[in-house]
Short mmCIF file of C-alpha atoms (C1' of nucleotides) in Angstrom, two decimals:
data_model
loop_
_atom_site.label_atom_id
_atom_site.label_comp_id
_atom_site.label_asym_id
_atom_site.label_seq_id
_atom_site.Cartn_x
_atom_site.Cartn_y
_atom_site.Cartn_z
CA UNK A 1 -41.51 105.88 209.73
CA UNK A 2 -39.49 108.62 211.41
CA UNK A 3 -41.18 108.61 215.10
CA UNK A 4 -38.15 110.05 217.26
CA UNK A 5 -36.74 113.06 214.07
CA UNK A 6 -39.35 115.49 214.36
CA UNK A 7 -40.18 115.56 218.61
CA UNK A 8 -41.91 118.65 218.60
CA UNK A 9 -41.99 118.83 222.87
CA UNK A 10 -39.05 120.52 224.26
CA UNK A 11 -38.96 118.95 227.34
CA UNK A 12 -38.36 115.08 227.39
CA UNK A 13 -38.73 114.75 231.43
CA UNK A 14 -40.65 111.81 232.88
CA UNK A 15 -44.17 112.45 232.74
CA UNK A 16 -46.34 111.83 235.83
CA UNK A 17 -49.96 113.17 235.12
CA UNK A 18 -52.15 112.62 232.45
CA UNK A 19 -53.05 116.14 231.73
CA UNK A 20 -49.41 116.40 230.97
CA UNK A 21 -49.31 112.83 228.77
CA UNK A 22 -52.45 113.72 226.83
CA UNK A 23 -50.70 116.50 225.31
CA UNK A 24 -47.36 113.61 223.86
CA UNK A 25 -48.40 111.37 221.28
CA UNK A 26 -50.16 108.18 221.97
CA UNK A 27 -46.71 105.86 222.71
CA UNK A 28 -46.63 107.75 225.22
CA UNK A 29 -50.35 107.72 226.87
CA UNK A 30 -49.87 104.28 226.42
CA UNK A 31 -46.65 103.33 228.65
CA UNK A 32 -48.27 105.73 231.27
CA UNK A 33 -51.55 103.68 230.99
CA UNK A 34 -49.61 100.31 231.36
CA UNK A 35 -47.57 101.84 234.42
CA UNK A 36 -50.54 102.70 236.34
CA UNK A 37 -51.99 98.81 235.59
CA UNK A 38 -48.74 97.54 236.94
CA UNK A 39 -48.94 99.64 240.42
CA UNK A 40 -52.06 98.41 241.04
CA UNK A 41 -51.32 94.97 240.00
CA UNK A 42 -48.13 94.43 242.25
CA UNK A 43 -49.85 96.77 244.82
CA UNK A 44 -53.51 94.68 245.46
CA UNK A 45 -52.79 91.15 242.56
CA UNK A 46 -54.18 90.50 239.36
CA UNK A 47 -57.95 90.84 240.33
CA UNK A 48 -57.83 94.40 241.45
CA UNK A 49 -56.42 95.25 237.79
CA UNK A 50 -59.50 96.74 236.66
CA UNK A 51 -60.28 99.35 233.70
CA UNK A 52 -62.16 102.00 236.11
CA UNK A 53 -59.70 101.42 238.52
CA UNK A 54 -57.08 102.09 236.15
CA UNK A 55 -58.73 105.02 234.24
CA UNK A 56 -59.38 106.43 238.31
CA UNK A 57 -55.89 106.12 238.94
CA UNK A 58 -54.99 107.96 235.69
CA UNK A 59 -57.25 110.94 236.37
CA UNK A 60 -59.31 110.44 233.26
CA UNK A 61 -62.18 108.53 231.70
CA UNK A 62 -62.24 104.44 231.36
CA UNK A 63 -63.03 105.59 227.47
CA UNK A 64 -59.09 105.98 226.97
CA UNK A 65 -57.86 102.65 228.28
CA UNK A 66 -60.54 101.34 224.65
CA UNK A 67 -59.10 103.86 222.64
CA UNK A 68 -55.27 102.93 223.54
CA UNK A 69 -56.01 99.51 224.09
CA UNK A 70 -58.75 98.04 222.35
CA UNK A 71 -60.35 95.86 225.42
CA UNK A 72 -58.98 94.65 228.74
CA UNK A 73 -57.29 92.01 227.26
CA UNK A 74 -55.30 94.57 225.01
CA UNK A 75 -54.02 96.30 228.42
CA UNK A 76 -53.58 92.59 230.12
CA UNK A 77 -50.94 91.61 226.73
CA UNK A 78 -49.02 94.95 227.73
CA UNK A 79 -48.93 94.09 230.76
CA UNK A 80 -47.73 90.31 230.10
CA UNK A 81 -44.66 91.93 227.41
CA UNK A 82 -43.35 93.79 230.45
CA UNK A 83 -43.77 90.92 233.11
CA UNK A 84 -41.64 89.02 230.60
CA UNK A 85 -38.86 91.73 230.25
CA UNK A 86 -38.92 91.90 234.28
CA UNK A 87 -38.03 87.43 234.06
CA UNK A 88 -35.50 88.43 231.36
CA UNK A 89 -33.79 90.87 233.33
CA UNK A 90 -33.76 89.03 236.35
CA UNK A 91 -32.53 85.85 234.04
CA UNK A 92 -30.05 88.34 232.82
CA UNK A 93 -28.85 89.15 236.18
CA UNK A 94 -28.10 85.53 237.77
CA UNK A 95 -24.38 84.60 237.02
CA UNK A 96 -23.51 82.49 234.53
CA UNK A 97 -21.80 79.59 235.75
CA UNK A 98 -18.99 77.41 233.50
CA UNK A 99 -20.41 74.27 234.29
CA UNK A 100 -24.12 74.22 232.24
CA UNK A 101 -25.87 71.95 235.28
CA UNK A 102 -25.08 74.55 237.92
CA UNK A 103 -26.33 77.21 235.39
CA UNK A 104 -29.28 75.07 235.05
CA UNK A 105 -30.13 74.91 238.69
CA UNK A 106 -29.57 78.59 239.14
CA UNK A 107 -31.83 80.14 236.48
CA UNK A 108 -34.16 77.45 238.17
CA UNK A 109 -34.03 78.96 241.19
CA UNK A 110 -33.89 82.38 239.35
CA UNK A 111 -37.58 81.14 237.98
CA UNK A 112 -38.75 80.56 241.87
CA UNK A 113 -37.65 83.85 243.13
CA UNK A 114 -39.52 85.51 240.00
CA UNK A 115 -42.72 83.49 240.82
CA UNK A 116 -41.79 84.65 244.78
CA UNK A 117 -41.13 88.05 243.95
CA UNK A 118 -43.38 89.06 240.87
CA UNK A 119 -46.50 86.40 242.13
CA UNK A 120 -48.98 88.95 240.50
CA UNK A 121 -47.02 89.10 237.14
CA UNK A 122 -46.52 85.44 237.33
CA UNK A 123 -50.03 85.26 237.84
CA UNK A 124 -51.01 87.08 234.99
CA UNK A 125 -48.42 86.05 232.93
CA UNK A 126 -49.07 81.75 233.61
CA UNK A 127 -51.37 80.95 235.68
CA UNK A 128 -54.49 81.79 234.18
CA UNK A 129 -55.70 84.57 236.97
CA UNK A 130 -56.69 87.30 234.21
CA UNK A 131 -60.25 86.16 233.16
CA UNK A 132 -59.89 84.26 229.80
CA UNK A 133 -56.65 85.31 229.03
CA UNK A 134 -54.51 84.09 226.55
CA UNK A 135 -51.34 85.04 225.06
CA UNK A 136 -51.32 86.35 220.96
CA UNK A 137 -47.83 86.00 219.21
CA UNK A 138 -46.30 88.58 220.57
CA UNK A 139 -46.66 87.37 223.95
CA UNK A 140 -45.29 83.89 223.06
CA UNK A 141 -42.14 85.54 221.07
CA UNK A 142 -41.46 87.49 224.20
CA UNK A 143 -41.71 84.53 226.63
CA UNK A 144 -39.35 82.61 224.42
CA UNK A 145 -36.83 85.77 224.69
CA UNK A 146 -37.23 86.28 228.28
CA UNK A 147 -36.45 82.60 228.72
CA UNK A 148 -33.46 82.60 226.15
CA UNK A 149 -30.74 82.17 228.64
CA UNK A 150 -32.69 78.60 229.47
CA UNK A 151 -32.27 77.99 226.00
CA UNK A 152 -28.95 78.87 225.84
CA UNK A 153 -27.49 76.87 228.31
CA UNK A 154 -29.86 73.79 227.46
CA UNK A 155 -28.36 74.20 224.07
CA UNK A 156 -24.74 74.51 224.79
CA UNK A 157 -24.69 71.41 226.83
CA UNK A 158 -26.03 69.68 223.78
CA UNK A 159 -23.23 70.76 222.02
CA UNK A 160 -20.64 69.77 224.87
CA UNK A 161 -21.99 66.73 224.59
CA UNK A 162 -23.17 66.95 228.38
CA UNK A 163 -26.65 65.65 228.14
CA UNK A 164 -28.23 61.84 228.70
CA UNK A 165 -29.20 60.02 225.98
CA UNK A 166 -32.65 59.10 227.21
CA UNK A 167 -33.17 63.82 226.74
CA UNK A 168 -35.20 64.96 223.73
CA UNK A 169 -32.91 65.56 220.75
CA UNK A 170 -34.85 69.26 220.49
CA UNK A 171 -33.52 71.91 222.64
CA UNK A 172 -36.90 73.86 222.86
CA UNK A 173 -38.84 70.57 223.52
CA UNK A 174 -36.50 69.90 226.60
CA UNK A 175 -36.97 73.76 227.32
CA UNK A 176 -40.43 73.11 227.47
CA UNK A 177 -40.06 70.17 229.42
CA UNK A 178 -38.57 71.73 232.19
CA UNK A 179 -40.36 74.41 232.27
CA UNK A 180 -43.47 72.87 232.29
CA UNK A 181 -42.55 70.69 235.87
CA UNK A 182 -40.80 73.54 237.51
CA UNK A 183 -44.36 75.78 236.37
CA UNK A 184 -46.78 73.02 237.71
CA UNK A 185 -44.97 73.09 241.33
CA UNK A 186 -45.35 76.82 241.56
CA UNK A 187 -48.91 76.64 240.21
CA UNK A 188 -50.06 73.99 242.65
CA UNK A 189 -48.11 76.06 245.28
CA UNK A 190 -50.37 79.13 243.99
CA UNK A 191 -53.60 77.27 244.00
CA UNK A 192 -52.95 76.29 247.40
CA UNK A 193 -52.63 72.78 246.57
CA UNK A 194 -48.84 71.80 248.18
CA UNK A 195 -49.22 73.81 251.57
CA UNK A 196 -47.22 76.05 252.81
CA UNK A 197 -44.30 78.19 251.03
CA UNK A 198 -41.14 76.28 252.31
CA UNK A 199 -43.35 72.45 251.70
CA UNK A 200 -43.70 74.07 247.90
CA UNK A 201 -40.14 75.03 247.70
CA UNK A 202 -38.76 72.08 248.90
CA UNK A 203 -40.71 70.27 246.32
CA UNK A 204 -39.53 72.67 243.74
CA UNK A 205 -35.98 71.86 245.02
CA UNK A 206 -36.08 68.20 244.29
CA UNK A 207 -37.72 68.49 240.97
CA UNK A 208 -35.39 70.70 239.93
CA UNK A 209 -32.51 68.61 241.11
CA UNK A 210 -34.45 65.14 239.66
CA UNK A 211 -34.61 66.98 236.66
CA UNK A 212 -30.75 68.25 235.97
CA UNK A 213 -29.07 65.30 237.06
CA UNK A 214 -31.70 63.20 234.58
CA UNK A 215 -31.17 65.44 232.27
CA UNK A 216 -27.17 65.87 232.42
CA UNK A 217 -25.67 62.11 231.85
CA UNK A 218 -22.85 63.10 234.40
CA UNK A 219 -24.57 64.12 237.81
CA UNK A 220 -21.47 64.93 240.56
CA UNK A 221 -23.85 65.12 243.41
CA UNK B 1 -76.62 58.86 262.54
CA UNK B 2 -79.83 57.02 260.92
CA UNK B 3 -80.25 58.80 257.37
CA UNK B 4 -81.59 56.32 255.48
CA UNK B 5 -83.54 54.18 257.63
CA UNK B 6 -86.70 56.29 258.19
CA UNK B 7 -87.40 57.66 254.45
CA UNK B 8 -90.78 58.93 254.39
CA UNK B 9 -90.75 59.51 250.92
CA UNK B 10 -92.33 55.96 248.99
CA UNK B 11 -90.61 56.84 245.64
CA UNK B 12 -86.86 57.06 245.41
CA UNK B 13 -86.62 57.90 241.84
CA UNK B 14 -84.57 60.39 240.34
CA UNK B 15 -85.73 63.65 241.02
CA UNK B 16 -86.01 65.44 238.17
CA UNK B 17 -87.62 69.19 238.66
CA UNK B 18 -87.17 71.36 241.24
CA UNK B 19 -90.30 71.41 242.49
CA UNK B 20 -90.31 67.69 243.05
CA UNK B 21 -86.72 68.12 245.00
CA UNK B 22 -88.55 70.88 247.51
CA UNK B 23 -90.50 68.29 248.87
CA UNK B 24 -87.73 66.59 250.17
CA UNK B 25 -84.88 67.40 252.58
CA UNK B 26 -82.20 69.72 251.45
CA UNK B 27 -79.44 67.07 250.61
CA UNK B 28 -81.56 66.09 247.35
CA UNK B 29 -81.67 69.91 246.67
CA UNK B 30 -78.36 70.05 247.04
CA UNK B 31 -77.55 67.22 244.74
CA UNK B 32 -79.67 69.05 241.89
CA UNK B 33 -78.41 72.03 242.10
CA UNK B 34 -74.92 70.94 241.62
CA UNK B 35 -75.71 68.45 239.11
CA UNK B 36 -77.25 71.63 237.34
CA UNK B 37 -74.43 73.21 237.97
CA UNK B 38 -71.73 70.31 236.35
CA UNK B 39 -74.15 70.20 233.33
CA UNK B 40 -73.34 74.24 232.55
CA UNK B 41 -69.41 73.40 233.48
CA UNK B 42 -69.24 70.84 231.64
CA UNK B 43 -71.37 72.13 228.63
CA UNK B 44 -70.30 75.62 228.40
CA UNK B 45 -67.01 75.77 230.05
CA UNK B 46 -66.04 77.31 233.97
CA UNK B 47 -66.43 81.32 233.12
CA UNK B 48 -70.28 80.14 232.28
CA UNK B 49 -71.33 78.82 235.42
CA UNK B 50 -72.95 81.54 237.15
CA UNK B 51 -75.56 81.85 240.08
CA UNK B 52 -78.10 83.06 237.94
CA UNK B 53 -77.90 80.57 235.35
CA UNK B 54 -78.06 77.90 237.70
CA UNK B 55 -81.02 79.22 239.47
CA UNK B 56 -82.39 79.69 236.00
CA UNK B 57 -81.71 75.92 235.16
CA UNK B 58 -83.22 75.03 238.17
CA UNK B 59 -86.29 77.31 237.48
CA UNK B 60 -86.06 79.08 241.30
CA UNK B 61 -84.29 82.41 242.60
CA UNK B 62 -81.13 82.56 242.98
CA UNK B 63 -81.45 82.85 246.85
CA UNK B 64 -81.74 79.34 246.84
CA UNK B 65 -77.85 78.74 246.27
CA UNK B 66 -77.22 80.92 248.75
CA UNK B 67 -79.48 79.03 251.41
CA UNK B 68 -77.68 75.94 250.39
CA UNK B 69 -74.48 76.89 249.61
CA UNK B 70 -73.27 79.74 251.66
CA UNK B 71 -72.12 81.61 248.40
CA UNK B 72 -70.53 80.78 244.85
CA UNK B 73 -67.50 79.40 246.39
CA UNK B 74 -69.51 77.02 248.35
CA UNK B 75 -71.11 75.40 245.28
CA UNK B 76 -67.27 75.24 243.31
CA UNK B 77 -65.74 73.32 246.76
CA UNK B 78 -68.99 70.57 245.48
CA UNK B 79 -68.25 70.47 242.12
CA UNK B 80 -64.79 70.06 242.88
CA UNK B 81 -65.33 67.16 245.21
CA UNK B 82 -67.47 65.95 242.41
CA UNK B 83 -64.04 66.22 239.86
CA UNK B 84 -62.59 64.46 242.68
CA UNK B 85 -64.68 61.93 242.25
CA UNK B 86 -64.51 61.39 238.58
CA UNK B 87 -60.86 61.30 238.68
CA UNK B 88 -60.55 58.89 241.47
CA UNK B 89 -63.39 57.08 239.35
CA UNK B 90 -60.87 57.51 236.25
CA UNK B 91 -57.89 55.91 237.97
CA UNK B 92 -59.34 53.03 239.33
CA UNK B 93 -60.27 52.53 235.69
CA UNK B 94 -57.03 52.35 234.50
CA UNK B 95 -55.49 48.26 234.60
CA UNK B 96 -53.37 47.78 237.37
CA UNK B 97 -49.67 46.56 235.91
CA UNK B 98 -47.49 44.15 237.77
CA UNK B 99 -44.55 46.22 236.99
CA UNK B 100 -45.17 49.53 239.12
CA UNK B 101 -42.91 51.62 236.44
CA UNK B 102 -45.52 50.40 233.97
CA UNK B 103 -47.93 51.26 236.06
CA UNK B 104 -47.15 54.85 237.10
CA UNK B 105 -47.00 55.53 233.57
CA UNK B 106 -50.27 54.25 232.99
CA UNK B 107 -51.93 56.50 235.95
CA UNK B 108 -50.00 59.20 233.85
CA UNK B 109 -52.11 58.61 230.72
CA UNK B 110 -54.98 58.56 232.74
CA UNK B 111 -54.17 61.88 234.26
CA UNK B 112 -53.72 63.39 230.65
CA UNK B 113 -56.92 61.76 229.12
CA UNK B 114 -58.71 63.14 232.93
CA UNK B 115 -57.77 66.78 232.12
CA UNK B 116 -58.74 66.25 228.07
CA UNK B 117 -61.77 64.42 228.38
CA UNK B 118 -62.73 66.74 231.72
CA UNK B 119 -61.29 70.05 230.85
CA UNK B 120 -63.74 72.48 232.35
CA UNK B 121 -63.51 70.43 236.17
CA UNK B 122 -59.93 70.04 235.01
CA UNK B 123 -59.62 74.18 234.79
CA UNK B 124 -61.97 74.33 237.90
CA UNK B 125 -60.20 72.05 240.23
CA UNK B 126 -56.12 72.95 239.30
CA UNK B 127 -56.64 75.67 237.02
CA UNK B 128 -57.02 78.49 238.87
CA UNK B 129 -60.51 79.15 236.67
CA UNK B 130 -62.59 79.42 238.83
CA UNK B 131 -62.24 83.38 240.51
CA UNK B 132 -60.07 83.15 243.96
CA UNK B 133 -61.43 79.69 244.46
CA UNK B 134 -58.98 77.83 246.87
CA UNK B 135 -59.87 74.34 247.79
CA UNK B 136 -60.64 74.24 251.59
CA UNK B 137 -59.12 71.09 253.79
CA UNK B 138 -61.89 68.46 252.63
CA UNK B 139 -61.08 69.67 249.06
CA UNK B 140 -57.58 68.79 249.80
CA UNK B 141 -58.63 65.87 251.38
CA UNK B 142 -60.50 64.57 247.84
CA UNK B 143 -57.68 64.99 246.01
CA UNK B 144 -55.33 62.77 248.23
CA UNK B 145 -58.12 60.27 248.10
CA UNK B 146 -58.74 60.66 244.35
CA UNK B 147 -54.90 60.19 244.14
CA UNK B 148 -53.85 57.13 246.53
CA UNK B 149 -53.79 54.88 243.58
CA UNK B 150 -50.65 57.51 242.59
CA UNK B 151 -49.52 57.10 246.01
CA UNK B 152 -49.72 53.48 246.12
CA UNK B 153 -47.58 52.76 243.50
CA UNK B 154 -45.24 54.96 244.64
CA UNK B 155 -44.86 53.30 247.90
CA UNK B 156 -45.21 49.94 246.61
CA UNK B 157 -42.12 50.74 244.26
CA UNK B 158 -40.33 52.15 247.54
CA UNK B 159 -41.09 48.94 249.27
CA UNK B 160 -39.82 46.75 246.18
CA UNK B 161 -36.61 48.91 246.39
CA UNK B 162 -37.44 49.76 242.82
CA UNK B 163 -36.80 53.57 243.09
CA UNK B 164 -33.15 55.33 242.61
CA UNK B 165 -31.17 56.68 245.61
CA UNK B 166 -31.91 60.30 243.96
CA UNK B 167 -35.39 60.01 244.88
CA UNK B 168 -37.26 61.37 247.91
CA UNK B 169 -37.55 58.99 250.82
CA UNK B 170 -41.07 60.35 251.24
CA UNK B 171 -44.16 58.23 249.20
CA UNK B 172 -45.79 61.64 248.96
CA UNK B 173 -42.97 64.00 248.48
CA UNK B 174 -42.58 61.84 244.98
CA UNK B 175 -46.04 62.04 244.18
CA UNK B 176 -46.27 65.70 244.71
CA UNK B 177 -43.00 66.10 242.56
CA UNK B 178 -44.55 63.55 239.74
CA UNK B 179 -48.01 65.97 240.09
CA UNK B 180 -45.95 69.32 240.02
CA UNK B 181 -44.23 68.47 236.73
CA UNK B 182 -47.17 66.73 235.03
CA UNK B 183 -49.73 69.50 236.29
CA UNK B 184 -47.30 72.16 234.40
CA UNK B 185 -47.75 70.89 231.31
CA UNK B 186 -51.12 70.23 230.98
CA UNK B 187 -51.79 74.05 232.60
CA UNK B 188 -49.26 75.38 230.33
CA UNK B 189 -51.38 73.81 227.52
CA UNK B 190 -54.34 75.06 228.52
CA UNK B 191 -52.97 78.53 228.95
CA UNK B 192 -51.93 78.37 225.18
CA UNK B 193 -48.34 78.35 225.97
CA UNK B 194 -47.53 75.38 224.66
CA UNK B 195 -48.89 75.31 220.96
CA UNK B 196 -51.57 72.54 219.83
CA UNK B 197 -52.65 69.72 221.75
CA UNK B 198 -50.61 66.53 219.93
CA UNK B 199 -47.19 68.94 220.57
CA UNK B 200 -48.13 69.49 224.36
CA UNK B 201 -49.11 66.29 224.44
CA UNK B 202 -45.42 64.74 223.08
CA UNK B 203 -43.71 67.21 226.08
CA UNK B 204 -45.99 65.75 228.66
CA UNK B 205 -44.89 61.89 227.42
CA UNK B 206 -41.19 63.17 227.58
CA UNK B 207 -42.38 64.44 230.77
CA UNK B 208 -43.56 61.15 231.82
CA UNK B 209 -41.06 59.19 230.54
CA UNK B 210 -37.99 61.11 232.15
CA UNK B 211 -39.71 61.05 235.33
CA UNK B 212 -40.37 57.31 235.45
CA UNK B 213 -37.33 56.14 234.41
CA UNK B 214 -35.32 58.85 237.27
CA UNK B 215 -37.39 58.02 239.54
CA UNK B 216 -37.22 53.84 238.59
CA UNK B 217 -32.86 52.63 239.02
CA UNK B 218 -34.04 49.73 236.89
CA UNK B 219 -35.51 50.86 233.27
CA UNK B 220 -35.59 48.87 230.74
CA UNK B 221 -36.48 50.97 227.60
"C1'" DG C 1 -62.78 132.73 210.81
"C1'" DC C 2 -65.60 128.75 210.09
"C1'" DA C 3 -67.03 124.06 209.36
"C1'" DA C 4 -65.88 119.49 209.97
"C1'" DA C 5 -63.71 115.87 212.24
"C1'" DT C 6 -61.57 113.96 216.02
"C1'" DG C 7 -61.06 112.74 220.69
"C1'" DG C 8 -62.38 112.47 225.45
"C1'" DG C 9 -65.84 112.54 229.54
"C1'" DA C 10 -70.09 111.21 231.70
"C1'" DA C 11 -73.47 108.18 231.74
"C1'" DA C 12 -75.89 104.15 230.25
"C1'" DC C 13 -76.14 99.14 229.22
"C1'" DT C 14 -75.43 94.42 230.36
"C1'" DC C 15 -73.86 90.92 233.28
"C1'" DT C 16 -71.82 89.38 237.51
"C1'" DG C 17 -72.20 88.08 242.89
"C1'" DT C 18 -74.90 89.23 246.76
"C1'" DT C 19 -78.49 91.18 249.85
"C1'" DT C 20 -82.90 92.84 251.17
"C1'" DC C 21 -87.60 93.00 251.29
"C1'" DT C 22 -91.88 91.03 250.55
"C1'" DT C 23 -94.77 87.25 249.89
"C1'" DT C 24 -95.93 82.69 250.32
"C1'" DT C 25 -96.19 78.46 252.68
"C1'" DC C 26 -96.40 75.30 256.18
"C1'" DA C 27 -96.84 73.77 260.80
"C1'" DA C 28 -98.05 74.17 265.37
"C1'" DA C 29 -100.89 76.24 268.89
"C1'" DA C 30 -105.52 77.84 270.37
"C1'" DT D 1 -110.79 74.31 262.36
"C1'" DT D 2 -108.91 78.65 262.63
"C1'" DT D 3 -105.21 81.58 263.66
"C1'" DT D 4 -100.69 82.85 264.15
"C1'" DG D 5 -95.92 82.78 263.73
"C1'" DA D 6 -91.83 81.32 261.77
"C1'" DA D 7 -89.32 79.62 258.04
"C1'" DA D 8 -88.54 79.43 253.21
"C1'" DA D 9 -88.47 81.29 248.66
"C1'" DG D 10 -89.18 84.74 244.93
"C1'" DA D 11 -88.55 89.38 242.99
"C1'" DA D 12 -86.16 93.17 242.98
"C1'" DA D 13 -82.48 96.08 244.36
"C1'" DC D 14 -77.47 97.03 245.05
"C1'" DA D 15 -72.62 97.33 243.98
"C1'" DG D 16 -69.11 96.64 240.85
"C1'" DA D 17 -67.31 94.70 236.56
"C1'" DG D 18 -66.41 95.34 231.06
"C1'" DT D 19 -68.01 97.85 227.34
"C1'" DT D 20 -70.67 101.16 224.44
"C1'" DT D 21 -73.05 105.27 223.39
"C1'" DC D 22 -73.94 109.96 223.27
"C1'" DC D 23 -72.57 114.58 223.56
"C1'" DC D 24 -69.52 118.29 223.90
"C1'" DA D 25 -65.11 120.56 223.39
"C1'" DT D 26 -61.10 121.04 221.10
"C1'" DT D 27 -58.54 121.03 217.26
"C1'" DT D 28 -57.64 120.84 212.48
"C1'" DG D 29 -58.04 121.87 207.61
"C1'" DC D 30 -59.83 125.20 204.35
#
DNA sequence: GCAAATGGGAAACTCTGTTTCTTTTCAAAA
DNA sequence: TTTTGAAAAGAAACAGAGTTTCCCATTTGC
């Protein structure tokens, strides 16, 4: 109940080490934990993330990662909640333009430079890189809220009246929808499948176009 | 140059064991072992095909896919020119429409059905499932070729003058865009992001539908 | 101050891809 | 036909992964 009342420490500074973490409670343990997972998965990808390498890192036995997570898997959802809050904040930080389309194609492009610039998170997070991986609840409510800006602007040009007839009368479904094309481009990019980076990103460009001016009845281009 | 002309060997039947296949040249060994090795992926999933179970299957060592096959990754660039094949196999299967809007959405269907019916080569091939497994150039080569009924249709609609100005002028640019957004969905559905099957399965029809009738001036549903 | 419980560290277990070493086998030369 | 050498294949070893177990130290409650 009362977690933050009764902090016994006196000092609330960062903490670096573990000897100096082991002596906080657990929350704590735990964000260092998740920290040292997400050097070494930016640092060397998503197959380098692994539990001795983590526990090595930490300065202490692999043990600990089990007892604060319960398995890999545990440390790999952690990992996916704060890959999501990086796409949210980085959704967050792209301008919101007046006219929904041009939002539209900027959060789009928003989505390509997270791919570009998080490719490990990305991996982790969607394309299937962390051994059998798959997201619990948690993980799906926090995509949803890292992506609420697409749903936001998807939903207020429903109610401007802005979108084609032949669009899905859900806004998550059409969410989903474009999500899932401007995913499969960046995944087949990832898998090596559409050559090189600027090939892929010109493909990414036209879906993303193909798709907004579908989408939007009134297309000015 | 002359492979099949001078065959020693008086029987040609299926070769069955592996001690039957040693007799022979290394092309029928190669054949079992990654039959052996489609039966595991396609019986127990992609995470379950491992060297030593296919050795095991095979009843020999596993040094034996490492004469043939230079390692692991050499055996998944065979199995997925063999997915190659079944897909190409898959999409000549489908009717060929008159109408090439009709049609494209029919090579759609396939695609979905493909990736139900064929999950595990599915995962292997465009799934990133496999480890680090990147297709190498004849990889990429098999999927083109498993693909040019995509890529006929496609052009045969550009010929027609079927497709809208907002399309790519390039056959393969579209198919690569039509690919992108259809891949997405059926990886984000295998990933678990996109809820049961028969939902995922409605977003990758809206999917299909919205693309056809962008890419199509003409539609007439 | 002492016993019990809790938590963490080292090592072991199992399974993976891969390599090495030894044995077998087969074919050609003597 | 016998011998010899090279090639092929099997068994075992190695390194590294996730996970569990066992043991000890520390702490906690009486």
């Amino acid at each position: 109940m009362s977690e933050q009342e009764h902090s016994v420490n006196k000092d609330k500074r960062e903490l670096k080490t573990y000897q100096e973490a082991r002596l906080q409670n657990t929350e704590n343990l735990r964000k260092l934990v998740v920290d040292a997972a997400a050097t070494i998965l930016q640092e060397e990808g998503p197959e380098a993330v692994t539990v001795r390498k983590v526990s090595q890192k930490m300065g202490c036995s692999t043990k600990i990662i089990y007892s604060l997570f319960v398995n890999k898997e545990g440390l790999a959802q952690q990992l996916y909640l704060d890959g999501c809050k990086i796409m949210a904040r980085e959704f967050e930080a792209t301008p919101a333009l007046a006219d929904p389309r041009e939002h539209l194609l900027a959060l789009g492009e928003t989505y390509w430079q997270f791919a570009q610039r998080y490719t490990s998170y990305y991996k982790l997070m969607f394309g299937g890189a962390f051994g059998d991986f798959k997201p619990d609840e948690e993980s799906l409510q926090g995509t949803v809220t890292a992506m609420r800006q697409l749903i936001y602007v998807v939903g207020s040009a429903q109610q401007q009246g802005l979108l084609s007839a032949s669009a899905p009368a859900d806004t998550v479904e059409i969410v989903r929808l474009v999500w899932g094309a401007l995913h499969g481009v960046i995944h087949l990019q990832m898998g090596g499948h559409l050559g090189d980076v600027p090939s892929a990103y010109a493909t990414y460009q036209q879906t993303l176009s193909l798709l907004s001016s579908t989408l939007f009845a009134k297309q000015d281009s």
